[in-house]
Short mmCIF file of C-alpha atoms and ligand atoms in Angstrom, two decimals:
data_model
loop_
_atom_site.label_atom_id
_atom_site.label_comp_id
_atom_site.label_asym_id
_atom_site.label_seq_id
_atom_site.Cartn_x
_atom_site.Cartn_y
_atom_site.Cartn_z
CA MET A 1 -27.32 -1.85 9.33
CA ARG A 2 -30.99 -2.44 8.25
CA LEU A 3 -34.17 -1.96 9.98
CA ARG A 4 -37.36 -2.88 9.36
CA ASN A 5 -39.16 -0.37 7.12
CA ILE A 6 -40.44 2.05 9.02
CA THR A 7 -44.00 3.33 6.99
CA GLY A 8 -42.93 7.31 6.45
CA SER A 9 -39.49 7.59 6.80
CA ARG A 10 -39.10 9.36 4.11
CA GLU A 11 -41.03 11.46 4.56
CA MET A 12 -40.40 12.44 8.33
CA ILE A 13 -36.78 13.01 6.98
CA ALA A 14 -37.95 15.30 4.17
CA GLU A 15 -39.19 17.40 7.02
CA SER A 16 -36.71 17.33 8.88
CA ARG A 17 -34.16 20.42 10.01
CA PHE A 18 -31.59 18.75 10.86
CA VAL A 19 -31.73 16.87 7.41
CA VAL A 20 -29.44 19.00 4.50
CA HIS A 21 -31.75 18.10 1.30
CA GLU A 22 -29.85 19.00 -1.74
CA PRO A 23 -26.24 18.90 -0.03
CA GLN A 24 -24.58 19.36 -3.75
CA GLU A 25 -25.82 23.09 -3.16
CA TYR A 26 -23.05 23.15 -0.61
CA LYS A 27 -20.64 22.02 -1.89
CA GLY A 28 -17.84 24.49 -1.09
CA LYS A 29 -20.02 26.09 1.40
CA TRP A 30 -20.70 24.30 4.00
CA ARG A 31 -19.28 26.84 6.23
CA GLU A 32 -22.23 29.18 4.92
CA LEU A 33 -24.79 26.57 6.95
CA PHE A 34 -22.79 26.38 9.79
CA GLY A 35 -22.20 30.28 9.72
CA SER A 36 -18.85 29.51 11.58
CA ASP A 37 -15.34 28.13 9.60
CA HIS A 38 -15.09 25.62 12.57
CA PRO A 39 -13.20 22.19 11.09
CA LEU A 40 -15.65 20.07 9.37
CA ARG A 41 -15.32 16.09 9.98
CA ILE A 42 -17.73 13.83 8.50
CA GLU A 43 -18.57 10.04 9.56
CA ILE A 44 -19.69 8.23 6.67
CA GLY A 45 -22.30 5.49 7.45
CA MET A 46 -23.32 6.51 10.68
CA GLY A 47 -25.91 4.22 11.26
CA LYS A 48 -28.06 5.69 13.87
CA GLY A 49 -25.32 8.38 14.99
CA ARG A 50 -25.06 7.73 18.44
CA PHE A 51 -20.64 8.45 17.17
CA ILE A 52 -21.66 11.59 15.21
CA MET A 53 -24.00 13.03 18.63
CA ASP A 54 -21.56 12.15 20.71
CA LEU A 55 -18.62 13.82 18.96
CA ALA A 56 -20.59 16.95 18.06
CA ARG A 57 -22.08 16.78 21.96
CA MET A 58 -18.48 17.38 22.61
CA HIS A 59 -17.11 19.92 20.17
CA PRO A 60 -18.92 22.69 20.08
CA GLU A 61 -15.69 23.64 18.36
CA ILE A 62 -16.03 21.25 15.14
CA ASN A 63 -18.73 21.12 12.48
CA TYR A 64 -19.95 17.52 11.72
CA VAL A 65 -21.60 16.14 8.85
CA GLY A 66 -23.16 12.71 9.52
CA ILE A 67 -23.93 10.66 6.03
CA GLU A 68 -26.65 7.20 6.00
CA LYS A 69 -27.39 5.53 2.77
CA TYR A 70 -31.00 3.99 4.57
CA SER A 71 -33.90 6.43 5.76
CA SER A 72 -34.61 3.62 8.68
CA VAL A 73 -31.76 4.18 9.89
CA LEU A 74 -31.43 7.35 9.81
CA LEU A 75 -34.46 8.28 11.16
CA ARG A 76 -33.33 6.86 14.42
CA GLY A 77 -30.97 9.91 14.61
CA ILE A 78 -33.17 12.52 13.78
CA GLN A 79 -35.36 11.33 16.23
CA LYS A 80 -32.60 11.70 19.20
CA MET A 81 -31.80 15.21 17.26
CA GLU A 82 -35.05 16.18 18.10
CA THR A 83 -34.92 15.75 21.51
CA ASP A 84 -31.46 17.04 21.77
CA PRO A 85 -30.20 19.56 19.01
CA LEU A 86 -27.11 20.19 17.70
CA PRO A 87 -26.05 23.38 16.61
CA ASN A 88 -22.86 21.48 14.70
CA LEU A 89 -24.38 18.66 13.37
CA TYR A 90 -26.22 17.74 10.25
CA PHE A 91 -27.59 14.77 8.98
CA ILE A 92 -27.59 13.68 4.96
CA ARG A 93 -29.29 10.50 3.04
CA MET A 94 -27.12 9.71 0.20
CA GLU A 95 -24.51 7.16 -1.40
CA ALA A 96 -21.35 7.75 -0.34
CA GLU A 97 -19.93 7.22 -4.02
CA GLU A 98 -21.17 10.76 -4.73
CA ILE A 99 -19.92 12.45 -1.82
CA THR A 100 -17.33 14.72 -4.62
CA ASP A 101 -20.57 16.05 -5.42
CA VAL A 102 -21.64 17.80 -2.04
CA PHE A 103 -18.34 18.40 -0.10
CA GLY A 104 -15.66 20.77 -2.84
CA ARG A 105 -11.72 20.18 -2.93
CA GLU A 106 -10.37 19.97 0.77
CA GLU A 107 -13.17 21.24 2.68
CA VAL A 108 -13.36 18.11 5.06
CA ASP A 109 -11.31 17.99 8.04
CA ARG A 110 -11.24 14.51 8.71
CA ILE A 111 -13.41 11.61 7.61
CA TYR A 112 -14.76 8.69 10.21
CA LEU A 113 -15.05 4.89 8.91
CA ASN A 114 -17.32 3.33 11.50
CA PHE A 115 -17.85 -0.80 10.93
CA SER A 116 -18.48 -0.50 7.19
CA ASP A 117 -20.13 -2.56 5.16
CA PRO A 118 -17.59 -5.31 5.06
CA TRP A 119 -19.00 -6.51 0.71
CA PRO A 120 -17.19 -9.81 1.22
CA LYS A 121 -17.20 -10.96 -2.59
CA ASP A 122 -14.46 -10.16 -4.69
CA ARG A 123 -16.73 -8.59 -7.06
CA HIS A 124 -17.83 -6.12 -4.71
CA ALA A 125 -14.37 -4.66 -3.29
CA LYS A 126 -14.77 -1.55 -5.05
CA ARG A 127 -18.16 -0.82 -2.69
CA ARG A 128 -15.63 -1.33 0.17
CA LEU A 129 -15.31 2.53 2.05
CA PRO A 130 -12.02 2.27 2.68
CA SER A 131 -11.26 0.49 -0.84
CA ARG A 132 -8.65 2.41 -3.19
CA GLU A 133 -11.74 3.83 -5.56
CA PHE A 134 -13.14 5.49 -1.92
CA LEU A 135 -9.63 6.98 -0.84
CA LYS A 136 -9.21 8.29 -4.25
CA ARG A 137 -12.74 10.54 -3.01
CA TYR A 138 -11.79 11.20 -0.43
CA ASP A 139 -8.16 12.22 -0.77
CA GLU A 140 -10.33 15.30 -3.59
CA ILE A 141 -12.08 16.60 -0.32
CA LEU A 142 -10.25 15.54 2.22
CA SER A 143 -7.42 18.91 3.54
CA LYS A 144 -3.75 18.23 2.98
CA ASP A 145 -3.33 18.23 6.52
CA GLY A 146 -6.54 15.81 6.71
CA VAL A 147 -6.76 12.74 8.23
CA ILE A 148 -9.17 8.98 7.66
CA GLU A 149 -9.95 7.55 10.88
CA PHE A 150 -11.57 2.99 10.43
CA LYS A 151 -12.59 1.00 13.09
CA THR A 152 -14.04 -1.76 12.40
CA ASP A 153 -13.94 -5.65 14.02
CA ASN A 154 -13.84 -7.05 10.86
CA HIS A 155 -10.28 -9.02 10.03
CA ASP A 156 -10.90 -9.64 6.52
CA LEU A 157 -11.70 -5.99 5.83
CA PHE A 158 -9.26 -4.20 7.89
CA ARG A 159 -6.48 -6.44 5.82
CA PHE A 160 -7.90 -5.64 2.97
CA ALA A 161 -8.22 -1.48 3.77
CA LEU A 162 -4.41 -1.71 5.25
CA GLY A 163 -3.64 -3.21 1.37
CA GLU A 164 -4.91 -0.80 -0.27
CA LEU A 165 -2.84 1.71 1.42
CA GLU A 166 0.05 2.36 0.03
CA PRO A 167 -1.56 2.21 -3.99
CA ALA A 168 -3.54 4.93 -3.66
CA GLY A 169 -0.74 6.97 -2.05
CA TRP A 170 -1.21 6.81 1.40
CA ARG A 171 0.59 6.01 4.79
CA LEU A 172 -0.44 5.15 7.89
CA LEU A 173 -0.21 7.30 11.03
CA GLN A 174 -1.51 5.03 13.60
CA MET A 175 -2.70 1.12 13.57
CA THR A 176 -3.81 -1.52 16.83
CA GLU A 177 -5.24 -5.15 16.13
CA ASP A 178 -6.98 -4.19 19.75
CA LEU A 179 -7.77 -0.62 19.77
CA HIS A 180 -10.22 -1.80 23.62
CA HIS A 181 -6.79 -3.13 25.31
CA ASP A 182 -4.34 -0.66 23.34
CA GLU A 183 -3.79 2.22 26.43
CA GLN A 184 -2.77 5.48 23.65
CA MET A 185 -5.64 4.49 21.18
CA LEU A 186 -7.62 4.13 23.28
CA SER A 187 -7.91 7.31 25.11
CA GLY A 188 -10.60 9.88 23.98
CA ASN A 189 -11.79 6.66 22.37
CA VAL A 190 -16.14 7.40 21.02
CA MET A 191 -17.62 4.42 21.42
CA THR A 192 -20.58 3.49 18.13
CA GLU A 193 -23.24 1.29 18.51
CA TYR A 194 -21.48 -1.86 16.51
CA GLU A 195 -18.46 -1.23 18.62
CA GLU A 196 -20.18 -1.47 21.48
CA LYS A 197 -22.17 -4.85 20.28
CA PHE A 198 -19.34 -6.61 18.65
CA SER A 199 -16.87 -5.57 21.67
CA ALA A 200 -18.89 -7.52 24.01
CA LEU A 201 -18.95 -10.65 22.06
CA GLY A 202 -15.25 -10.65 22.55
CA ASN A 203 -14.50 -9.34 19.27
CA PRO A 204 -11.42 -7.34 19.36
CA ILE A 205 -11.85 -3.88 17.51
CA TYR A 206 -9.29 -3.28 14.62
CA LYS A 207 -8.41 0.84 13.59
CA TYR A 208 -6.18 3.07 11.81
CA VAL A 209 -5.52 6.34 11.31
CA ILE A 210 -3.72 7.74 7.67
CA ALA A 211 -3.11 10.39 5.92
CA ARG A 212 -1.15 11.36 2.53
N1 SAH B 301 -20.91 3.43 11.85
C1 SAH B 301 -22.19 3.38 12.17
C2 SAH B 301 -23.30 2.18 11.87
C3 SAH B 301 -22.39 1.17 11.41
S1 SAH B 301 -23.45 0.26 9.90
C4 SAH B 301 -21.93 2.09 14.05
O1 SAH B 301 -20.27 1.61 13.87
O2 SAH B 301 -22.17 1.80 14.76
C5 SAH B 301 -22.92 0.53 8.25
C6 SAH B 301 -23.49 1.45 7.74
O3 SAH B 301 -22.87 2.30 6.81
C7 SAH B 301 -25.23 0.79 7.66
O4 SAH B 301 -25.96 1.65 8.17
C8 SAH B 301 -24.81 1.06 5.72
O5 SAH B 301 -26.39 1.61 5.53
C9 SAH B 301 -24.31 2.55 5.80
N2 SAH B 301 -23.77 2.74 4.46
C10 SAH B 301 -22.33 1.76 4.12
N3 SAH B 301 -22.69 2.09 2.48
C11 SAH B 301 -22.46 3.37 2.57
C12 SAH B 301 -22.90 3.75 1.72
N4 SAH B 301 -22.24 4.08 -0.08
N5 SAH B 301 -23.29 5.21 1.78
C13 SAH B 301 -23.84 5.50 2.74
N6 SAH B 301 -23.76 5.03 3.84
C14 SAH B 301 -23.72 3.80 3.97
#
């Protein structure tokens, strides 16, 4: 997701109390930052942040971190936090490839990937967030019984993601090729901005939940 480059968005992010500016300093210490030993869950590629903000509001007993690489998009989340601050949520502006510099071994309890960029060219497969290269990084930071939840409307990306599981040592816990018509998996579903947009166009939403 790329928005018009909003003038000053980097400066506004630099001043925001909702953003962790030197996230590497908290590696292994996120519980200290939040001031509680509640479970830590992260969304990689949060966009404007509606999903993670809804979750944080619904679950004060869980700590959340939303990660986004583009400041123009992240700014929208920050603006929403200014009118509705949530004590159990922080944002980071970063490239997800650096995730193991920011979270310690097994520090995270769940990872959400929602409508990740498809990177359709074969030579860009390593950049896909559900690729085996990324699964290896997640393996480092995720607790032993932790899970990854992935949603997309992109059929090719979903097929690719399923094919990455076995070679990377992950197993499928749950899967649907039409989330919005799957009663069991739909229960408790929190919609993302992209999910609302694409499901309104009639696209089926794919979802998996995986563990090691
Ligand atoms: N999760 C949101 C947005 C989906 S668009 C929703 O479902 O509505 C995908 C988002 O992921 C974009 O905002 C993009 O900038 C971000 N993103 C993609 N690759 C990323 C990466 N490697 N590191 C951090 N953010 C990334």
